[in-house]
Amino acid sequence: MGRLRILVAVAAAALWLPALAHAEERTLTFTTPAISVEPYGVAQQPMLAESPKFDGYVVGLTAEVVDAQGRVQGRDKVMLHHIVFAKIGTPDYTCGGAAERFFAEGEERLALSLPRGFGYANRASDRWGLLYMLMNHKPQRLNGYIRYTVRYVTGEPLTPVKPIWLDVRNCTGPDPVFDVPGGGKTFSTFTKAATFTMPESGRLVSGGGHLHGGGVRVELQNATCGTTPFASRPTWGGPRPKPLLHEPGPTKMSSFRSAAGIPVSKGDRLRLAAVYDNSAPHARAMAIMLLFLAPGGVERCGATPALNIDQGRPAAPPPFSMPLPRAPKGRVSRATSTWVGDYRYGAERILLKRGTTFTWSFRGSVQHDVTVVGGPVGFSAPWTQAGAFRYRFAKAGTYRIFCSLHPAKMVQQITVR
Ligand SMILES: [Cu+2]
């Protein structure tokens, strides 16, 4: 496809900030080449991303999926499942490595918006990468284009911020998911947490969370000080795509901004604690919080200032039972193993005795997985092309399973008696 396009749309800030005569805030819009997504399918890939080619500061960032005409796509067409932006060659704050994650959004459409006076420094020579996952809810192959809009300040020194990516999986792999088992009483919850020790002091001036379906809240705790300065909470609702290809996630997560900032000190143990509904299984859940730190001296365990919180309409996750996108076919098998290939499970209907250990043997030319979407217990196998995954069915009931990467094609139902 054609080259990346850049549009410089607005250059207005200088007009109403006479004291900062050369300061300019521009809105830069970039669009990726076409990304083709198969019918009812998922496309995910890392790619290089166009970035501002002059020195300045990112003060805001949003992304959306558009069609070839530039029209924003609804969740019922090519949906932005999630996207992560990273600066290549700069180590990540929490995980190290070769890229610094500085922005992400998912279904909740979290937008980066820093308080006035703060910015994420960017040089003309910096290179950005992005990692996308798009989901097509239509029966035909569609092209999606990721359009991202950067608010960018030049000609003015801002207070630099560093992105801190907290994840309950704590740097344990490229697909940071975990399974909420479910099976608890109504209103019961499941908590997964991880801690990160701050290597420096400063103030957290912005932050927001990411949860999947079933999420109740994700808390930022300071375990050293015994405080919970912020909790990001989900808003639910809005139109649901058909067919459902995964459990619907929050349509918004609360986020905060504060120029005064949440003080954190070198050595403080930050604890990210995700709370999920445990009355039903939620396989392949996530819990992330992206924070922006303005380094500097602070009072140890100082008070959290009043935060400007973009709250949304937080609520408990709605009760939900995920149907399979299609009915499993074929005669009922009593075998205790099956293959997983392109693009089906060897046996789609299986009957087992309670206590049986079942084996899935992967032999695909592309990655697949095993994801429980409904049943007595939630579990999942990671994305893979080879090897085997085993699970012992200790609880009786009907397990509805699909491949989260090929949800409309690869379904399986296992009945345990
Ligand atoms: Cu698959």
Tab-separated table of C-alpha atoms and ligand atoms in Angstrom:
chain	number	residue	atom	x	y	z
A	1	MET	CA	0.000	0.000	0.000
A	2	GLY	CA	0.968	3.657	-0.152
A	3	ARG	CA	3.261	5.532	2.130
A	4	LEU	CA	2.245	6.647	5.573
A	5	ARG	CA	0.447	9.927	5.470
A	6	ILE	CA	1.020	12.840	7.767
A	7	LEU	CA	-1.330	15.722	8.203
A	8	VAL	CA	-0.476	18.764	10.251
A	9	ALA	CA	-3.904	19.987	11.236
A	10	VAL	CA	-3.769	22.605	13.971
A	11	ALA	CA	-1.151	25.080	15.152
A	12	ALA	CA	-3.165	27.265	17.461
A	13	ALA	CA	-1.728	27.262	20.970
A	14	ALA	CA	0.742	30.044	20.287
A	15	LEU	CA	-2.101	32.404	19.405
A	16	TRP	CA	-3.580	32.342	22.873
A	17	LEU	CA	-0.376	31.931	24.855
A	18	PRO	CA	1.407	35.219	24.113
A	19	ALA	CA	3.875	34.661	26.996
A	20	LEU	CA	5.265	31.643	25.137
A	21	ALA	CA	5.650	33.209	21.761
A	22	HIS	CA	7.391	30.262	20.075
A	23	ALA	CA	5.481	27.554	21.882
A	24	GLU	CA	3.259	25.650	19.581
A	25	GLU	CA	0.886	22.754	20.081
A	26	ARG	CA	0.168	20.867	16.895
A	27	THR	CA	-2.139	18.015	16.192
A	28	LEU	CA	-0.396	15.410	14.035
A	29	THR	CA	-2.377	12.640	12.452
A	30	PHE	CA	-0.787	9.451	11.128
A	31	THR	CA	-2.454	6.535	9.362
A	32	THR	CA	-0.960	3.066	8.912
A	33	PRO	CA	-1.117	1.161	5.625
A	34	ALA	CA	-4.123	-1.113	5.153
A	35	ILE	CA	-4.336	-4.045	7.544
A	36	SER	CA	-6.334	-6.926	6.099
A	37	VAL	CA	-8.422	-8.912	8.584
A	38	GLU	CA	-10.061	-12.210	7.612
A	39	PRO	CA	-13.816	-12.737	8.112
A	40	TYR	CA	-14.624	-13.005	11.849
A	41	GLY	CA	-10.881	-13.091	12.390
A	42	VAL	CA	-8.107	-11.462	14.337
A	43	ALA	CA	-5.014	-9.751	12.948
A	44	GLN	CA	-2.064	-8.907	15.145
A	45	GLN	CA	1.389	-7.755	14.211
A	46	PRO	CA	4.176	-5.442	15.303
A	47	MET	CA	5.081	-2.721	12.806
A	48	LEU	CA	7.122	0.435	12.538
A	49	ALA	CA	5.021	3.517	13.155
A	50	GLU	CA	5.450	6.994	11.729
A	51	SER	CA	6.342	9.573	14.404
A	52	PRO	CA	6.912	13.338	14.618
A	53	LYS	CA	10.099	14.164	12.726
A	54	PHE	CA	11.077	17.183	14.801
A	55	ASP	CA	11.993	17.493	18.480
A	56	GLY	CA	9.144	18.106	20.888
A	57	TYR	CA	6.863	16.571	23.483
A	58	VAL	CA	3.873	14.281	23.167
A	59	VAL	CA	1.122	15.675	25.404
A	60	GLY	CA	-1.797	13.630	24.076
A	61	LEU	CA	-2.400	10.548	21.948
A	62	THR	CA	-5.444	8.638	20.737
A	63	ALA	CA	-5.941	5.906	18.147
A	64	GLU	CA	-8.877	4.553	16.185
A	65	VAL	CA	-9.619	2.265	13.262
A	66	VAL	CA	-10.834	3.870	10.034
A	67	ASP	CA	-11.738	2.553	6.592
A	68	ALA	CA	-10.145	3.575	3.274
A	69	GLN	CA	-12.333	6.685	3.221
A	70	GLY	CA	-11.201	7.685	6.706
A	71	ARG	CA	-14.508	6.850	8.391
A	72	VAL	CA	-14.208	5.632	11.981
A	73	GLN	CA	-15.180	1.958	12.276
A	74	GLY	CA	-17.683	0.854	14.905
A	75	ARG	CA	-17.080	-2.102	17.183
A	76	ASP	CA	-19.285	-4.192	14.880
A	77	LYS	CA	-16.842	-3.887	11.931
A	78	VAL	CA	-13.068	-3.891	12.356
A	79	MET	CA	-12.651	-3.271	16.058
A	80	LEU	CA	-9.532	-1.961	17.758
A	81	HIS	CA	-9.005	-4.839	20.187
A	82	HIS	CA	-5.859	-3.211	21.477
A	83	ILE	CA	-2.813	-1.271	20.394
A	84	VAL	CA	0.523	-0.581	22.081
A	85	PHE	CA	2.964	2.170	21.095
A	86	ALA	CA	6.646	1.889	22.008
A	87	LYS	CA	9.810	3.877	21.431
A	88	ILE	CA	12.409	1.611	19.832
A	89	GLY	CA	15.857	1.457	21.381
A	90	THR	CA	14.806	2.827	24.778
A	91	PRO	CA	14.463	0.243	27.573
A	92	ASP	CA	11.030	-0.157	29.081
A	93	TYR	CA	10.646	1.272	32.592
A	94	THR	CA	9.419	-1.936	34.220
A	95	CYS	CA	10.460	-4.705	31.824
A	96	GLY	CA	13.665	-3.384	30.237
A	97	GLY	CA	14.408	-4.727	26.770
A	98	ALA	CA	14.604	-2.878	23.474
A	99	ALA	CA	11.413	-0.812	23.435
A	100	GLU	CA	9.732	1.569	25.865
A	101	ARG	CA	5.950	1.143	25.968
A	102	PHE	CA	4.479	4.624	26.269
A	103	PHE	CA	0.864	4.343	25.232
A	104	ALA	CA	-1.802	1.705	24.807
A	105	GLU	CA	-5.491	1.504	24.420
A	106	GLY	CA	-8.051	-1.225	24.051
A	107	GLU	CA	-11.780	-1.406	23.820
A	108	GLU	CA	-11.972	1.119	26.644
A	109	ARG	CA	-10.411	3.718	24.327
A	110	LEU	CA	-8.107	5.160	26.944
A	111	ALA	CA	-6.620	8.403	25.652
A	112	LEU	CA	-3.263	9.776	26.699
A	113	SER	CA	-3.710	13.292	28.025
A	114	LEU	CA	-1.042	14.793	30.251
A	115	PRO	CA	-1.644	17.764	32.573
A	116	ARG	CA	-0.571	21.124	31.167
A	117	GLY	CA	3.171	21.658	31.468
A	118	PHE	CA	4.126	17.955	31.211
A	119	GLY	CA	5.220	16.066	28.115
A	120	TYR	CA	6.767	12.848	26.853
A	121	ALA	CA	9.965	13.957	25.146
A	122	ASN	CA	10.467	12.875	21.552
A	123	ARG	CA	13.352	13.525	19.180
A	124	ALA	CA	13.275	13.818	15.422
A	125	SER	CA	15.501	10.728	15.286
A	126	ASP	CA	13.327	8.600	17.594
A	127	ARG	CA	11.609	5.616	16.044
A	128	TRP	CA	8.237	4.308	17.152
A	129	GLY	CA	6.782	0.874	16.818
A	130	LEU	CA	3.260	-0.280	17.377
A	131	LEU	CA	1.702	-3.629	18.115
A	132	TYR	CA	-1.903	-3.973	17.067
A	133	MET	CA	-4.689	-6.492	17.404
A	134	LEU	CA	-7.736	-5.919	15.214
A	135	MET	CA	-10.911	-8.016	15.210
A	136	ASN	CA	-13.254	-8.223	12.204
A	137	HIS	CA	-16.922	-8.826	13.054
A	138	LYS	CA	-18.090	-9.073	9.415
A	139	PRO	CA	-18.397	-12.199	7.233
A	140	GLN	CA	-16.114	-10.696	4.554
A	141	ARG	CA	-12.418	-9.804	4.630
A	142	LEU	CA	-12.007	-6.131	5.501
A	143	ASN	CA	-9.205	-3.606	5.566
A	144	GLY	CA	-8.656	-1.536	8.659
A	145	TYR	CA	-6.331	1.450	8.938
A	146	ILE	CA	-5.082	2.595	12.335
A	147	ARG	CA	-5.236	6.353	12.571
A	148	TYR	CA	-3.519	7.932	15.551
A	149	THR	CA	-3.551	11.534	16.576
A	150	VAL	CA	-0.640	13.032	18.488
A	151	ARG	CA	-0.877	16.352	20.310
A	152	TYR	CA	2.670	17.648	20.104
A	153	VAL	CA	4.321	20.657	21.735
A	154	THR	CA	7.432	22.337	20.338
A	155	GLY	CA	9.377	25.451	21.245
A	156	GLU	CA	8.711	25.174	24.969
A	157	PRO	CA	10.553	23.135	27.601
A	158	LEU	CA	8.018	20.948	29.390
A	159	THR	CA	8.503	18.864	32.520
A	160	PRO	CA	9.441	15.464	31.083
A	161	VAL	CA	7.514	12.366	32.108
A	162	LYS	CA	8.433	8.688	31.957
A	163	PRO	CA	5.832	6.014	31.144
A	164	ILE	CA	5.529	3.292	33.814
A	165	TRP	CA	3.730	0.213	32.541
A	166	LEU	CA	2.438	-1.906	35.437
A	167	ASP	CA	1.020	-5.316	34.622
A	168	VAL	CA	-0.057	-8.063	37.013
A	169	ARG	CA	1.835	-10.519	34.801
A	170	ASN	CA	4.966	-8.483	35.530
A	171	CYS	CA	6.991	-8.930	32.338
A	172	THR	CA	6.405	-12.672	31.980
A	173	GLY	CA	5.861	-12.804	28.244
A	174	PRO	CA	4.398	-11.170	25.172
A	175	ASP	CA	0.794	-12.198	25.882
A	176	PRO	CA	0.208	-10.996	29.460
A	177	VAL	CA	-3.009	-12.877	30.217
A	178	PHE	CA	-4.236	-14.867	33.187
A	179	ASP	CA	-7.338	-16.928	33.882
A	180	VAL	CA	-10.061	-16.078	36.377
A	181	PRO	CA	-11.396	-19.539	37.305
A	182	GLY	CA	-14.961	-18.526	38.222
A	183	GLY	CA	-17.281	-20.940	39.957
A	184	GLY	CA	-17.668	-18.669	43.007
A	185	LYS	CA	-20.823	-17.227	44.499
A	186	THR	CA	-22.542	-14.134	43.086
A	187	PHE	CA	-20.401	-11.041	43.850
A	188	SER	CA	-17.367	-13.185	44.739
A	189	THR	CA	-14.101	-11.790	43.426
A	190	PHE	CA	-10.695	-12.985	42.317
A	191	THR	CA	-7.602	-10.827	42.814
A	192	LYS	CA	-4.310	-10.977	40.965
A	193	ALA	CA	-1.495	-8.639	41.950
A	194	ALA	CA	2.145	-7.859	41.289
A	195	THR	CA	4.614	-5.419	42.828
A	196	PHE	CA	7.222	-3.143	41.336
A	197	THR	CA	9.903	-1.288	43.317
A	198	MET	CA	10.395	2.318	42.260
A	199	PRO	CA	13.980	3.037	41.143
A	200	GLU	CA	13.534	6.796	41.650
A	201	SER	CA	11.245	9.364	43.246
A	202	GLY	CA	8.721	11.597	41.590
A	203	ARG	CA	5.087	12.380	41.023
A	204	LEU	CA	2.594	10.346	39.032
A	205	VAL	CA	0.769	12.956	36.972
A	206	SER	CA	-1.482	10.764	34.820
A	207	GLY	CA	-2.678	7.177	34.620
A	208	GLY	CA	-5.413	4.783	33.603
A	209	GLY	CA	-6.201	1.084	33.586
A	210	HIS	CA	-7.005	-1.767	31.225
A	211	LEU	CA	-9.248	-4.702	32.158
A	212	HIS	CA	-11.221	-7.286	30.201
A	213	GLY	CA	-14.765	-8.559	30.587
A	214	GLY	CA	-15.521	-9.382	34.223
A	215	GLY	CA	-13.163	-6.715	35.575
A	216	VAL	CA	-14.278	-4.912	38.748
A	217	ARG	CA	-11.363	-2.505	39.257
A	218	VAL	CA	-7.587	-2.276	39.095
A	219	GLU	CA	-5.953	-0.585	42.068
A	220	LEU	CA	-2.666	1.252	42.356
A	221	GLN	CA	-1.455	0.600	45.879
A	222	ASN	CA	1.659	1.879	47.565
A	223	ALA	CA	2.510	-1.152	49.723
A	224	THR	CA	5.340	0.716	51.444
A	225	CYS	CA	3.019	3.507	52.584
A	226	GLY	CA	-0.103	1.357	53.011
A	227	THR	CA	-2.176	3.532	50.671
A	228	THR	CA	-4.312	3.135	47.553
A	229	PRO	CA	-3.886	6.433	45.724
A	230	PHE	CA	-5.944	5.474	42.650
A	231	ALA	CA	-8.292	2.786	41.333
A	232	SER	CA	-9.308	2.581	37.687
A	233	ARG	CA	-12.902	1.418	37.304
A	234	PRO	CA	-14.804	0.115	34.279
A	235	THR	CA	-17.854	1.493	32.508
A	236	TRP	CA	-20.025	-1.033	30.646
A	237	GLY	CA	-22.570	-0.869	27.891
A	238	GLY	CA	-22.936	0.337	24.353
A	239	PRO	CA	-23.829	-1.750	21.326
A	240	ARG	CA	-22.422	-5.257	21.223
A	241	PRO	CA	-20.970	-6.618	18.001
A	242	LYS	CA	-22.566	-9.725	16.485
A	243	PRO	CA	-21.391	-12.407	16.539
A	244	LEU	CA	-19.518	-11.947	19.788
A	245	LEU	CA	-15.935	-13.066	19.234
A	246	HIS	CA	-14.862	-12.499	22.827
A	247	GLU	CA	-16.404	-11.478	26.124
A	248	PRO	CA	-17.109	-7.739	25.788
A	249	GLY	CA	-14.696	-5.543	27.715
A	250	PRO	CA	-15.244	-2.196	29.418
A	251	THR	CA	-16.211	0.664	27.110
A	252	LYS	CA	-14.279	3.048	29.334
A	253	MET	CA	-11.824	2.890	32.219
A	254	SER	CA	-11.481	5.779	34.633
A	255	SER	CA	-8.220	7.709	34.396
A	256	PHE	CA	-6.634	10.563	36.326
A	257	ARG	CA	-4.620	13.697	35.719
A	258	SER	CA	-2.922	15.811	38.355
A	259	ALA	CA	-0.237	18.451	37.954
A	260	ALA	CA	0.552	18.084	41.684
A	261	GLY	CA	0.797	14.317	41.175
A	262	ILE	CA	0.791	11.254	43.412
A	263	PRO	CA	4.108	11.264	45.276
A	264	VAL	CA	6.183	8.072	45.079
A	265	SER	CA	9.645	7.605	46.561
A	266	LYS	CA	12.636	5.597	45.468
A	267	GLY	CA	12.268	2.149	47.034
A	268	ASP	CA	8.482	2.338	47.358
A	269	ARG	CA	6.821	-0.920	46.424
A	270	LEU	CA	3.960	-0.161	44.045
A	271	ARG	CA	1.391	-2.943	44.016
A	272	LEU	CA	-1.000	-3.331	41.108
A	273	ALA	CA	-4.046	-5.324	42.233
A	274	ALA	CA	-6.698	-6.424	39.750
A	275	VAL	CA	-10.089	-7.440	41.072
A	276	TYR	CA	-12.301	-9.586	38.812
A	277	ASP	CA	-15.741	-11.066	39.199
A	278	ASN	CA	-15.335	-14.739	40.137
A	279	SER	CA	-18.932	-15.897	39.783
A	280	ALA	CA	-18.140	-16.911	36.191
A	281	PRO	CA	-14.893	-17.818	34.399
A	282	HIS	CA	-12.987	-15.093	32.569
A	283	ALA	CA	-10.169	-16.757	30.653
A	284	ARG	CA	-7.399	-14.702	29.053
A	285	ALA	CA	-8.042	-11.714	31.333
A	286	MET	CA	-5.641	-8.786	31.561
A	287	ALA	CA	-4.865	-6.086	34.116
A	288	ILE	CA	-2.580	-3.209	33.229
A	289	MET	CA	-2.080	0.347	34.445
A	290	LEU	CA	-0.070	2.910	32.528
A	291	LEU	CA	1.276	5.760	34.651
A	292	PHE	CA	3.377	8.818	33.843
A	293	LEU	CA	6.091	9.824	36.306
A	294	ALA	CA	7.614	13.292	36.586
A	295	PRO	CA	10.886	12.457	38.384
A	296	GLY	CA	11.917	14.673	41.288
A	297	GLY	CA	12.161	14.868	45.071
A	298	VAL	CA	9.024	14.232	47.129
A	299	GLU	CA	8.079	13.812	50.761
A	300	ARG	CA	8.123	10.084	51.641
A	301	CYS	CA	4.560	8.756	51.834
A	302	GLY	CA	3.246	12.267	51.224
A	303	ALA	CA	-0.478	12.814	50.829
A	304	THR	CA	-2.131	12.166	47.484
A	305	PRO	CA	-3.537	15.457	46.151
A	306	ALA	CA	-7.053	15.769	44.787
A	307	LEU	CA	-6.945	14.009	41.418
A	308	ASN	CA	-8.816	15.145	38.348
A	309	ILE	CA	-10.553	11.861	37.525
A	310	ASP	CA	-12.297	11.122	34.238
A	311	GLN	CA	-14.696	8.750	35.897
A	312	GLY	CA	-17.141	7.538	33.261
A	313	ARG	CA	-20.035	5.611	34.770
A	314	PRO	CA	-18.363	2.886	36.818
A	315	ALA	CA	-20.393	-0.207	37.589
A	316	ALA	CA	-19.995	-3.864	38.429
A	317	PRO	CA	-19.510	-6.035	35.333
A	318	PRO	CA	-22.882	-7.227	34.003
A	319	PRO	CA	-23.636	-10.957	34.353
A	320	PHE	CA	-22.738	-12.519	31.056
A	321	SER	CA	-22.764	-15.931	29.428
A	322	MET	CA	-20.720	-16.146	26.265
A	323	PRO	CA	-22.185	-18.331	23.499
A	324	LEU	CA	-19.915	-20.085	21.021
A	325	PRO	CA	-19.912	-18.296	17.648
A	326	ARG	CA	-21.104	-21.547	16.014
A	327	ALA	CA	-22.362	-24.929	17.208
A	328	PRO	CA	-19.735	-27.693	17.575
A	329	LYS	CA	-20.194	-30.422	14.955
A	330	GLY	CA	-19.508	-34.151	14.522
A	331	ARG	CA	-20.203	-37.210	16.583
A	332	VAL	CA	-19.409	-37.243	20.266
A	333	SER	CA	-15.902	-38.511	20.981
A	334	ARG	CA	-14.821	-40.226	24.192
A	335	ALA	CA	-11.126	-39.864	23.358
A	336	THR	CA	-8.917	-38.151	25.924
A	337	SER	CA	-6.910	-36.198	23.369
A	338	THR	CA	-7.309	-34.243	20.146
A	339	TRP	CA	-5.193	-32.303	17.692
A	340	VAL	CA	-5.367	-28.545	17.196
A	341	GLY	CA	-4.583	-27.432	13.644
A	342	ASP	CA	-5.481	-24.932	10.919
A	343	TYR	CA	-8.336	-24.094	11.587
A	344	ARG	CA	-10.129	-26.592	13.742
A	345	TYR	CA	-9.957	-28.945	16.682
A	346	GLY	CA	-9.750	-32.624	15.692
A	347	ALA	CA	-12.866	-33.415	17.719
A	348	GLU	CA	-15.429	-30.733	18.443
A	349	ARG	CA	-17.757	-32.665	20.753
A	350	ILE	CA	-16.236	-34.627	23.597
A	351	LEU	CA	-17.590	-36.552	26.571
A	352	LEU	CA	-15.304	-37.216	29.535
A	353	LYS	CA	-15.469	-38.732	32.996
A	354	ARG	CA	-14.755	-36.338	35.817
A	355	GLY	CA	-11.088	-36.465	36.808
A	356	THR	CA	-9.850	-37.175	33.277
A	357	THR	CA	-6.778	-35.348	32.012
A	358	PHE	CA	-7.351	-34.211	28.436
A	359	THR	CA	-4.549	-33.403	25.952
A	360	TRP	CA	-4.586	-30.940	23.049
A	361	SER	CA	-1.698	-31.504	20.581
A	362	PHE	CA	-0.881	-28.443	18.500
A	363	ARG	CA	0.194	-28.822	14.863
A	364	GLY	CA	-0.688	-25.601	13.091
A	365	SER	CA	1.100	-23.514	10.510
A	366	VAL	CA	-0.105	-20.533	12.558
A	367	GLN	CA	-0.656	-20.082	16.280
A	368	HIS	CA	-3.803	-21.335	18.007
A	369	ASP	CA	-4.991	-21.632	21.574
A	370	VAL	CA	-7.597	-23.220	23.829
A	371	THR	CA	-9.819	-20.722	25.640
A	372	VAL	CA	-12.781	-21.525	27.887
A	373	VAL	CA	-15.580	-19.046	27.201
A	374	GLY	CA	-18.089	-20.682	29.527
A	375	GLY	CA	-18.293	-23.553	31.953
A	376	PRO	CA	-17.592	-24.578	35.536
A	377	VAL	CA	-13.918	-23.468	35.489
A	378	GLY	CA	-12.017	-21.028	33.306
A	379	PHE	CA	-8.638	-21.993	31.867
A	380	SER	CA	-6.650	-21.376	28.701
A	381	ALA	CA	-3.677	-22.661	26.759
A	382	PRO	CA	-1.221	-20.057	25.435
A	383	TRP	CA	-0.857	-19.288	21.725
A	384	THR	CA	1.298	-21.950	20.116
A	385	GLN	CA	1.930	-23.902	16.900
A	386	ALA	CA	3.451	-27.002	18.473
A	387	GLY	CA	3.587	-28.992	21.679
A	388	ALA	CA	0.819	-30.212	23.932
A	389	PHE	CA	-1.450	-28.701	26.557
A	390	ARG	CA	-3.072	-30.806	29.271
A	391	TYR	CA	-5.895	-30.034	31.640
A	392	ARG	CA	-7.470	-32.213	34.321
A	393	PHE	CA	-11.238	-31.802	34.446
A	394	ALA	CA	-12.009	-31.936	38.160
A	395	LYS	CA	-15.433	-30.307	37.877
A	396	ALA	CA	-18.422	-31.740	36.034
A	397	GLY	CA	-20.343	-29.636	33.559
A	398	THR	CA	-20.217	-28.344	30.002
A	399	TYR	CA	-17.143	-26.430	28.880
A	400	ARG	CA	-17.531	-24.141	25.866
A	401	ILE	CA	-14.140	-23.623	24.226
A	402	PHE	CA	-12.771	-21.700	21.256
A	403	CYS	CA	-9.482	-20.508	19.807
A	404	SER	CA	-9.322	-16.825	20.706
A	405	LEU	CA	-7.412	-16.141	17.468
A	406	HIS	CA	-9.935	-17.977	15.236
A	407	PRO	CA	-13.106	-17.836	17.311
A	408	ALA	CA	-15.607	-18.313	14.498
A	409	LYS	CA	-13.837	-21.355	13.029
A	410	MET	CA	-12.420	-23.260	15.964
A	411	VAL	CA	-14.948	-24.318	18.577
A	412	GLN	CA	-15.180	-27.246	20.946
A	413	GLN	CA	-17.575	-28.438	23.606
A	414	ILE	CA	-16.446	-30.798	26.340
A	415	THR	CA	-19.042	-32.365	28.606
A	416	VAL	CA	-17.703	-33.776	31.869
A	417	ARG	CA	-19.830	-36.167	33.930
B	1	CU	CU	-6.706	-20.826	15.984
